[in-house]
Amino acid sequence: MGESPEVAVSTVIFALRNEDPRSAEPPTLSLPLVFRTREPFDGRWALPGGPLGDETLQDAARRTLAATTGLEPAYLEQMYTFGDPGRSPDGRRVVSVVYWALVRADEVAHARPQQNVRWLAADDLPTLAFDHNLVVEYALWRLRNKVSYGRIAHALLGETFTLRELREVHEIVRQKRLDPANFRRQVEADGAVVPTSEMRTGGAHRPARLYRYNTEVEPVDLGPIAQPTRSDT
Amino acid sequence: MGESPEVAVSTVIFALRNEDPRSAEPPTLSLPLVFRTREPFDGRWALPGGPLGDETLQDAARRTLAATTGLEPAYLEQMYTFGDPGRSPDGRRVVSVVYWALVRADEVAHARPQQNVRWLAADDLPTLAFDHNLVVEYALWRLRNKVSYGRIAHALLGETFTLRELREVHEIVRQKRLDPANFRRQVEADGAVVPTSEMRTGGAHRPARLYRYNTEVEPVDLGPIAQPTRSDT
């Protein structure tokens, strides 16, 4: 049966970011990576994470993410467990439970900046440590195929957003341009987001109606293993 | 950080079964459980599974399932990893990667009968070993909320099935009676199953049109981590 494997956690955190916050360019779907300064994979970027301690898997993901990146997202979801033999080149067997989250740009801005951490574009990554390119590829596939656009908008944009912001998020996630008038009609017919009585004023654009995610249409339902967002201990 | 945890796999296998194959009663949503004859949880039922060997996680699930139950489902899907401290009462830390599958009654009938294995009704379980009641509860929630009825029918009924059989599966999974005429209209409007040119004759009922799952409408898409159904080794 070989040696007992190690258990580790890793996290994939997606946010829409501009490297330069004053830029007028659309933001990029990005994730934080940690620069490795020791073997294996010295000099490569890796997902935030680390070994499991005397804690739940989710708490381990939360602890190692905060320690490396300063990020403390409200909600981390378990995504997949990777455990193929040979994931680590030094002969150790490592089983990694991967958690993921979508966070808003302002949450990123509030995190303490950390050494050796950089946000890289999810669709233009270098070769990462371990099998982390595959992990990110799977996370992108889940984001693009398994998460509703209402939930993506809510998680990445926050409580309220304009239709323009919503369309830009969809364009980035779907990787294609959308016609503004068609997009507005689809959103209004769909009901997953609803208009508020508020307007966004100022900035580069005309005043625009603010919308919110309609939690009545699509509650975030975690089922019987729903956990509190943070453990009490 | 405490001792290094053990890594194990478990499987939740759902099938629609009649304890007595000649019964005219609708079948029951059931899963195979293994009777434990040693501590911890001596005398309780547990999910099939065992420790991870020098193999992929999926191969470990496949191996331990076949060894305990004789079942070899075509497709096992990773469901969730359970790793809370205190899952095992003897002080060991066990992280369990749980796989699941839906199998047809005829696959169950072909499996070699095994000692200490029994199929129990998923909605009427005794207290199981470890946290396995929670694991099954989560699997039932996934089945009822996250899997389309087309896929459920395809997996539990096989290539072709009558509308009556399809309705009975839906009734069992949704746990409520459905009006046959309304059900037929919904199915025909939906397009997830389509009629074939075949009829089912014989048995207790009138000849009835056979339908099949429309894979064009809803391909089973596993994304970039899709694995072959069985490893080559």
Coordinates of C-alpha atoms in Angstrom, one line a residue:
Chain A
M1 CA 0.0 0.0 0.0
G2 CA 3.0 2.4 0.3
E3 CA 3.5 5.2 2.7
S4 CA 0.5 7.0 4.2
P5 CA -0.2 10.1 2.0
E6 CA -0.1 13.7 3.3
V7 CA -3.3 15.7 3.2
A8 CA -3.1 19.3 2.1
V9 CA -5.5 22.0 1.2
S10 CA -5.3 24.6 -1.7
T11 CA -7.5 27.5 -2.7
V12 CA -8.5 29.0 -6.0
I13 CA -9.7 32.6 -5.5
F14 CA -11.2 34.4 -8.5
A15 CA -11.6 38.1 -8.6
L16 CA -12.0 40.7 -11.4
R17 CA -9.0 43.0 -11.1
N18 CA -7.2 45.8 -12.8
E19 CA -3.5 45.8 -12.0
D20 CA -3.8 49.6 -12.2
P21 CA -7.1 50.6 -10.3
R22 CA -7.3 53.9 -12.3
S23 CA -7.4 52.0 -15.6
A24 CA -10.5 52.3 -17.8
E25 CA -9.8 48.9 -19.3
P26 CA -12.2 46.1 -18.3
P27 CA -10.8 44.1 -15.4
T28 CA -9.2 40.7 -15.8
L29 CA -10.3 37.4 -14.2
S30 CA -7.4 36.8 -11.8
L31 CA -6.3 34.6 -9.0
P32 CA -3.6 35.0 -6.3
L33 CA -0.6 32.8 -6.5
V34 CA 2.4 32.3 -4.2
F35 CA 6.0 32.3 -5.4
R36 CA 7.8 29.2 -4.2
T37 CA 11.3 29.8 -2.8
R38 CA 12.1 26.1 -2.1
E39 CA 12.0 22.7 -3.7
P40 CA 10.0 21.1 -5.1
F41 CA 9.2 23.7 -7.8
D42 CA 11.5 26.4 -6.5
G43 CA 10.9 29.5 -8.5
R44 CA 7.4 28.6 -9.7
W45 CA 4.0 30.0 -8.7
A46 CA 1.6 27.8 -6.7
L47 CA -1.9 28.0 -5.3
P48 CA -2.2 29.2 -1.7
G49 CA -2.4 26.3 0.7
G50 CA -0.6 24.0 3.1
P51 CA -0.9 20.9 5.2
L52 CA -4.0 20.0 7.1
G53 CA -3.8 20.7 10.8
D54 CA -6.0 19.8 13.8
E55 CA -9.0 21.6 12.2
T56 CA -11.7 21.0 9.7
L57 CA -10.7 21.0 6.0
Q58 CA -12.5 24.3 5.4
D59 CA -10.7 25.9 8.4
A60 CA -7.4 24.7 7.0
A61 CA -8.2 26.3 3.7
R62 CA -9.2 29.5 5.4
R63 CA -6.1 29.6 7.7
T64 CA -3.6 28.9 4.9
L65 CA -5.3 31.4 2.5
A66 CA -5.2 34.1 5.1
A67 CA -1.6 33.4 6.1
T68 CA -0.3 33.5 2.5
T69 CA -2.5 36.2 0.9
G70 CA -4.3 38.1 3.7
L71 CA -7.6 37.2 2.1
E72 CA -10.6 36.1 4.3
P73 CA -13.5 35.5 1.9
A74 CA -17.0 35.1 3.5
Y75 CA -17.6 31.8 1.9
L76 CA -15.2 29.0 0.7
E77 CA -16.7 26.1 -1.2
Q78 CA -15.1 22.7 -1.5
M79 CA -14.4 22.1 -5.2
Y80 CA -12.6 18.8 -5.7
T81 CA -9.9 16.5 -4.2
F82 CA -6.8 15.8 -6.3
G83 CA -4.9 12.7 -5.3
D84 CA -3.2 11.1 -8.3
P85 CA 0.1 9.3 -7.4
G86 CA 3.0 11.4 -8.7
R87 CA 1.4 14.8 -8.1
S88 CA 4.5 15.7 -6.1
P89 CA 7.9 15.0 -7.8
D90 CA 9.8 14.2 -4.6
G91 CA 8.2 10.8 -4.0
R92 CA 5.7 12.0 -1.3
R93 CA 2.1 11.2 -1.9
V94 CA 0.0 14.4 -1.4
V95 CA -3.8 14.4 -1.5
S96 CA -5.1 18.0 -1.9
V97 CA -8.6 19.1 -1.0
V98 CA -9.2 22.2 -3.1
Y99 CA -11.6 25.0 -2.0
W100 CA -12.6 27.9 -4.1
A101 CA -14.3 31.3 -3.8
L102 CA -15.2 34.3 -5.9
V103 CA -14.4 37.6 -4.2
R104 CA -15.1 41.2 -5.0
A105 CA -12.3 43.6 -6.0
D106 CA -12.8 45.7 -2.9
E107 CA -12.2 42.7 -0.7
V108 CA -8.9 42.1 -2.5
A109 CA -8.0 45.8 -2.1
H110 CA -8.6 45.5 1.7
A111 CA -6.3 42.5 2.2
R112 CA -2.9 43.2 3.6
P113 CA -0.4 43.0 0.8
Q114 CA 1.8 40.0 1.2
Q115 CA 5.3 39.2 0.0
N116 CA 5.7 36.6 -2.7
V117 CA 2.0 36.9 -3.7
R118 CA 0.8 38.1 -7.0
W119 CA -2.5 38.1 -8.9
L120 CA -2.1 36.6 -12.3
A121 CA -4.6 36.4 -15.2
A122 CA -6.5 33.1 -14.9
D123 CA -6.5 32.5 -18.7
D124 CA -2.8 33.4 -19.2
L125 CA -0.9 31.5 -16.5
P126 CA 2.7 30.3 -16.7
T127 CA 3.5 26.7 -15.8
L128 CA 2.6 26.4 -12.2
A129 CA 4.0 24.1 -9.5
F130 CA 2.6 20.6 -9.0
D131 CA -0.6 20.0 -11.1
H132 CA -1.9 23.4 -10.2
N133 CA -2.5 24.3 -13.9
L134 CA -5.0 21.4 -14.1
V135 CA -6.6 22.6 -10.8
V136 CA -7.1 26.1 -12.2
E137 CA -8.4 24.7 -15.5
Y138 CA -11.0 22.7 -13.7
A139 CA -12.0 25.7 -11.5
L140 CA -12.4 27.9 -14.7
W141 CA -14.5 25.1 -16.3
R142 CA -16.7 25.0 -13.1
L143 CA -17.0 28.8 -13.1
R144 CA -18.0 28.9 -16.8
N145 CA -20.3 25.9 -16.9
K146 CA -21.7 25.2 -13.4
V147 CA -22.2 28.5 -11.7
S148 CA -25.2 30.7 -12.7
Y149 CA -24.5 34.2 -13.9
G150 CA -26.7 35.6 -11.2
R151 CA -24.4 34.0 -8.5
I152 CA -21.3 35.0 -10.3
A153 CA -22.4 38.6 -10.5
H154 CA -23.5 38.6 -6.8
A155 CA -20.1 37.2 -5.7
L156 CA -17.8 39.2 -7.9
L157 CA -19.7 42.5 -8.0
G158 CA -21.3 42.7 -4.5
E159 CA -24.8 43.7 -3.5
T160 CA -25.6 46.1 -6.3
F161 CA -24.3 46.7 -9.8
T162 CA -25.3 48.4 -13.1
L163 CA -26.3 46.4 -16.1
R164 CA -23.1 47.6 -17.8
E165 CA -21.0 46.1 -14.9
L166 CA -23.1 42.9 -15.1
R167 CA -22.5 42.6 -18.9
E168 CA -18.8 43.2 -18.5
V169 CA -18.6 40.4 -15.9
H170 CA -20.5 38.1 -18.3
E171 CA -18.2 39.1 -21.2
I172 CA -15.1 38.3 -19.1
V173 CA -16.4 34.9 -17.8
R174 CA -17.9 33.8 -21.2
Q175 CA -14.9 35.3 -23.1
K176 CA -17.0 37.0 -25.7
R177 CA -18.6 40.4 -26.5
L178 CA -22.3 40.7 -25.8
D179 CA -24.7 43.1 -27.5
P180 CA -25.9 45.6 -24.8
A181 CA -29.5 45.8 -25.9
N182 CA -29.9 42.0 -26.3
F183 CA -28.2 41.5 -22.9
R184 CA -30.6 43.9 -21.2
R185 CA -33.6 42.1 -22.7
Q186 CA -32.3 38.7 -21.5
V187 CA -31.6 40.0 -18.0
E188 CA -35.0 41.6 -17.7
A189 CA -36.8 38.4 -18.9
D190 CA -34.7 36.1 -16.7
G191 CA -35.5 37.5 -13.3
A192 CA -32.2 36.4 -11.7
V193 CA -31.3 40.1 -11.1
V194 CA -33.9 42.8 -10.3
P195 CA -33.7 46.6 -10.4
T196 CA -33.4 48.6 -7.2
S197 CA -34.6 52.1 -6.7
E198 CA -31.0 53.4 -6.6
M199 CA -28.9 54.9 -9.3
R200 CA -25.1 55.0 -9.7
T201 CA -23.9 58.5 -10.5
G202 CA -20.4 59.9 -11.1
G203 CA -17.5 58.1 -12.8
A204 CA -17.0 57.9 -16.6
H205 CA -20.5 56.9 -17.5
R206 CA -24.0 58.3 -17.4
P207 CA -26.1 57.7 -14.2
A208 CA -27.3 54.1 -14.4
R209 CA -29.9 52.0 -12.5
L210 CA -28.5 49.7 -9.9
Y211 CA -29.6 46.1 -9.9
R212 CA -29.3 43.4 -7.3
Y213 CA -29.1 39.6 -7.3
N214 CA -32.6 38.1 -6.7
T215 CA -32.0 35.6 -3.9
E216 CA -35.7 34.7 -4.0
V217 CA -35.3 33.2 -7.5
E218 CA -32.1 31.3 -6.7
P219 CA -31.2 30.8 -3.0
V220 CA -27.6 29.7 -2.4
D221 CA -28.5 26.3 -1.2
L222 CA -25.7 24.3 0.4
G223 CA -27.8 21.3 1.5
P224 CA -27.2 19.2 4.6
I225 CA -23.5 19.8 4.8
A226 CA -23.8 23.6 4.9
Q227 CA -21.2 25.0 7.3
P228 CA -21.0 28.3 9.1
T229 CA -18.8 30.7 7.2
R230 CA -16.3 30.6 10.0
S231 CA -15.9 28.1 12.8
D232 CA -16.5 29.3 16.3
T233 CA -13.2 28.0 17.6
Chain B
M1 CA -0.4 19.8 14.0
G2 CA -1.1 16.3 15.3
E3 CA -0.5 13.0 13.6
S4 CA -0.8 12.7 9.8
P5 CA -4.4 11.7 8.9
E6 CA -5.3 8.5 7.1
V7 CA -6.9 8.8 3.7
A8 CA -9.8 6.5 2.8
V9 CA -12.4 6.3 0.1
S10 CA -16.1 5.5 0.4
T11 CA -18.9 5.0 -2.1
V12 CA -22.6 5.7 -2.2
I13 CA -24.3 3.6 -4.8
F14 CA -28.0 4.3 -5.5
A15 CA -30.2 1.8 -7.3
L16 CA -34.0 1.2 -7.5
R17 CA -34.6 -2.2 -6.1
N18 CA -37.3 -4.6 -5.1
E19 CA -36.1 -7.0 -2.3
D20 CA -38.4 -9.5 -4.0
P21 CA -37.9 -9.2 -7.8
R22 CA -41.4 -10.6 -8.5
S23 CA -43.0 -7.9 -6.5
A24 CA -45.5 -5.6 -8.3
E25 CA -44.7 -2.8 -5.7
P26 CA -42.7 0.2 -7.0
P27 CA -39.0 -0.3 -6.2
T28 CA -37.2 1.4 -3.4
L29 CA -34.2 3.8 -3.7
S30 CA -31.6 1.7 -2.0
L31 CA -27.8 1.5 -1.4
P32 CA -25.5 -1.3 -0.4
L33 CA -24.0 -1.3 3.1
V34 CA -21.4 -3.5 4.7
F35 CA -21.9 -5.0 8.1
R36 CA -19.0 -4.2 10.4
T37 CA -17.6 -7.1 12.5
R38 CA -14.9 -5.2 14.3
E39 CA -14.3 -2.0 16.3
P40 CA -14.9 0.8 15.8
F41 CA -18.7 0.5 15.2
D42 CA -18.7 -3.3 15.5
G43 CA -22.2 -4.4 14.5
R44 CA -23.2 -1.3 12.6
W45 CA -23.6 -0.9 8.8
A46 CA -21.1 1.3 6.9
L47 CA -20.6 2.5 3.3
P48 CA -18.3 0.3 1.2
G49 CA -14.8 1.6 1.2
G50 CA -11.3 1.3 2.6
P51 CA -7.8 2.9 2.8
L52 CA -6.2 4.5 -0.2
G53 CA -3.5 2.4 -1.9
D54 CA -0.9 3.1 -4.5
E55 CA -3.6 4.1 -7.0
T56 CA -5.8 7.0 -8.0
L57 CA -8.6 8.0 -5.7
Q58 CA -11.1 6.8 -8.2
D59 CA -9.4 3.4 -8.6
A60 CA -9.3 3.0 -4.8
A61 CA -13.1 3.7 -4.8
R62 CA -13.6 1.2 -7.6
R63 CA -11.4 -1.5 -6.0
T64 CA -12.9 -1.3 -2.5
L65 CA -16.4 -1.2 -3.9
A66 CA -15.8 -4.3 -6.1
A67 CA -14.1 -6.1 -3.2
T68 CA -17.0 -5.5 -0.8
T69 CA -20.1 -5.6 -3.0
G70 CA -19.0 -7.2 -6.3
L71 CA -20.4 -4.0 -8.1
E72 CA -18.4 -2.4 -10.9
P73 CA -20.4 0.6 -12.1
A74 CA -19.3 2.1 -15.4
Y75 CA -18.9 5.5 -13.9
L76 CA -18.0 6.7 -10.5
E77 CA -18.2 10.4 -9.7
Q78 CA -16.3 12.2 -6.9
M79 CA -18.9 13.7 -4.6
Y80 CA -17.3 15.3 -1.6
T81 CA -14.4 14.9 0.9
F82 CA -15.3 14.6 4.6
G83 CA -12.5 15.3 7.0
D84 CA -13.8 16.8 10.3
P85 CA -11.7 15.9 13.3
G86 CA -13.5 13.3 15.4
R87 CA -15.1 11.4 12.5
S88 CA -13.5 8.2 13.9
P89 CA -14.0 7.6 17.6
D90 CA -10.6 5.8 18.2
G91 CA -8.5 8.9 17.9
R92 CA -7.4 8.4 14.4
R93 CA -8.0 11.2 11.9
V94 CA -9.5 9.9 8.7
V95 CA -10.1 12.0 5.6
S96 CA -12.7 10.2 3.4
V97 CA -13.0 11.0 -0.3
V98 CA -16.6 9.9 -1.2
Y99 CA -17.5 8.7 -4.7
W100 CA -21.0 8.0 -5.9
A101 CA -22.9 6.4 -8.7
L102 CA -26.4 5.5 -9.9
V103 CA -26.7 2.0 -11.1
R104 CA -29.4 0.0 -12.9
A105 CA -31.2 -2.9 -11.1
D106 CA -29.9 -5.4 -13.6
E107 CA -26.3 -4.4 -12.8
V108 CA -27.0 -5.1 -9.2
A109 CA -28.6 -8.4 -10.0
H110 CA -25.4 -9.4 -12.0
A111 CA -23.0 -8.6 -9.1
R112 CA -21.8 -11.6 -7.2
P113 CA -23.7 -11.7 -3.9
Q114 CA -21.3 -10.9 -1.0
Q115 CA -21.4 -11.8 2.6
N116 CA -22.1 -9.0 5.1
V117 CA -23.6 -6.8 2.4
R118 CA -27.2 -5.7 2.3
W119 CA -29.2 -3.2 0.3
L120 CA -31.1 -0.8 2.6
A121 CA -33.7 1.8 1.8
A122 CA -31.9 5.2 1.5
D123 CA -34.7 7.1 3.3
D124 CA -35.1 4.6 6.2
L125 CA -31.6 3.9 7.4
P126 CA -30.5 2.8 10.9
T127 CA -27.7 4.6 12.6
L128 CA -24.7 3.9 10.5
A129 CA -21.0 3.7 11.5
F130 CA -18.9 6.9 11.5
D131 CA -20.6 9.9 10.0
H132 CA -22.1 7.8 7.2
N133 CA -25.7 8.9 7.8
L134 CA -24.5 12.5 7.0
V135 CA -22.7 11.3 3.9
V136 CA -25.9 9.5 2.7
E137 CA -28.0 12.5 3.5
Y138 CA -25.8 14.7 1.4
A139 CA -25.8 12.2 -1.4
L140 CA -29.6 12.2 -1.4
W141 CA -29.7 15.9 -1.4
R142 CA -27.4 16.0 -4.4
L143 CA -29.5 13.4 -6.2
R144 CA -32.7 15.3 -5.5
N145 CA -31.4 18.9 -6.2
K146 CA -28.4 18.8 -8.5
V147 CA -28.9 15.9 -10.9
S148 CA -31.3 16.4 -13.8
Y149 CA -34.2 13.9 -14.2
G150 CA -33.0 13.0 -17.6
R151 CA -29.6 11.9 -16.2
I152 CA -31.3 10.1 -13.3
A153 CA -33.5 8.1 -15.7
H154 CA -30.6 7.3 -18.0
A155 CA -28.5 6.0 -15.1
L156 CA -31.1 4.2 -13.1
L157 CA -33.2 2.8 -16.0
G158 CA -30.7 2.1 -18.8
E159 CA -30.9 2.9 -22.5
T160 CA -34.6 2.8 -23.0
F161 CA -37.7 3.0 -20.7
T162 CA -41.4 3.6 -20.8
L163 CA -43.0 6.8 -19.6
R164 CA -44.5 4.8 -16.8
E165 CA -41.1 3.6 -15.6
L166 CA -39.7 7.2 -16.0
R167 CA -42.6 8.6 -13.9
E168 CA -42.1 5.9 -11.2
V169 CA -38.4 6.9 -11.0
H170 CA -39.4 10.6 -10.6
E171 CA -42.0 9.7 -8.0
I172 CA -39.4 7.8 -6.0
V173 CA -36.7 10.4 -6.3
R174 CA -39.1 13.4 -5.6
Q175 CA -41.0 11.4 -3.0
K176 CA -44.4 12.4 -4.3
R177 CA -47.1 11.0 -6.7
L178 CA -47.3 12.6 -10.1
D179 CA -50.3 12.8 -12.4
P180 CA -49.6 10.6 -15.4
A181 CA -51.2 12.9 -18.1
N182 CA -49.4 16.0 -16.7
F183 CA -46.2 14.1 -16.5
R184 CA -46.4 13.0 -20.1
R185 CA -47.0 16.6 -21.3
Q186 CA -44.1 17.9 -19.3
V187 CA -41.7 15.2 -20.6
E188 CA -42.8 15.8 -24.2
A189 CA -42.4 19.6 -23.9
D190 CA -39.0 19.3 -22.2
G191 CA -37.0 17.3 -24.8
A192 CA -34.7 15.6 -22.3
V193 CA -36.0 12.2 -23.3
V194 CA -37.2 11.3 -26.8
P195 CA -39.4 8.5 -28.1
T196 CA -37.8 5.6 -30.0
S197 CA -39.5 3.4 -32.6
E198 CA -39.6 0.5 -30.2
M199 CA -42.4 -0.7 -27.9
R200 CA -42.3 -2.7 -24.7
T201 CA -44.7 -5.6 -24.8
G202 CA -45.5 -8.3 -22.3
G203 CA -45.5 -8.0 -18.5
A204 CA -48.3 -6.7 -16.4
H205 CA -49.0 -3.5 -18.6
R206 CA -50.3 -2.7 -22.1
P207 CA -47.6 -2.4 -24.8
A208 CA -45.9 1.0 -24.3
R209 CA -43.6 3.2 -26.3
L210 CA -39.9 3.1 -25.3
Y211 CA -38.1 6.4 -24.8
R212 CA -34.4 7.2 -24.5
Y213 CA -32.4 9.9 -22.8
N214 CA -31.5 12.7 -25.3
T215 CA -27.8 13.0 -25.0
E216 CA -27.9 15.8 -27.6
V217 CA -29.8 18.0 -25.2
E218 CA -27.7 17.3 -22.2
P219 CA -24.3 15.7 -22.7
V220 CA -22.7 14.3 -19.5
D221 CA -19.9 16.9 -19.4
L222 CA -17.1 16.1 -17.0
G223 CA -14.8 19.0 -18.0
P224 CA -11.0 19.0 -18.0
I225 CA -10.7 16.4 -15.2
A226 CA -12.8 13.8 -17.0
Q227 CA -11.2 10.4 -16.4
P228 CA -11.5 7.2 -18.3
T229 CA -14.2 5.0 -16.7
R230 CA -11.4 2.5 -15.7
S231 CA -7.7 3.0 -15.5
D232 CA -5.5 1.1 -17.9
T233 CA -3.4 -0.4 -15.2

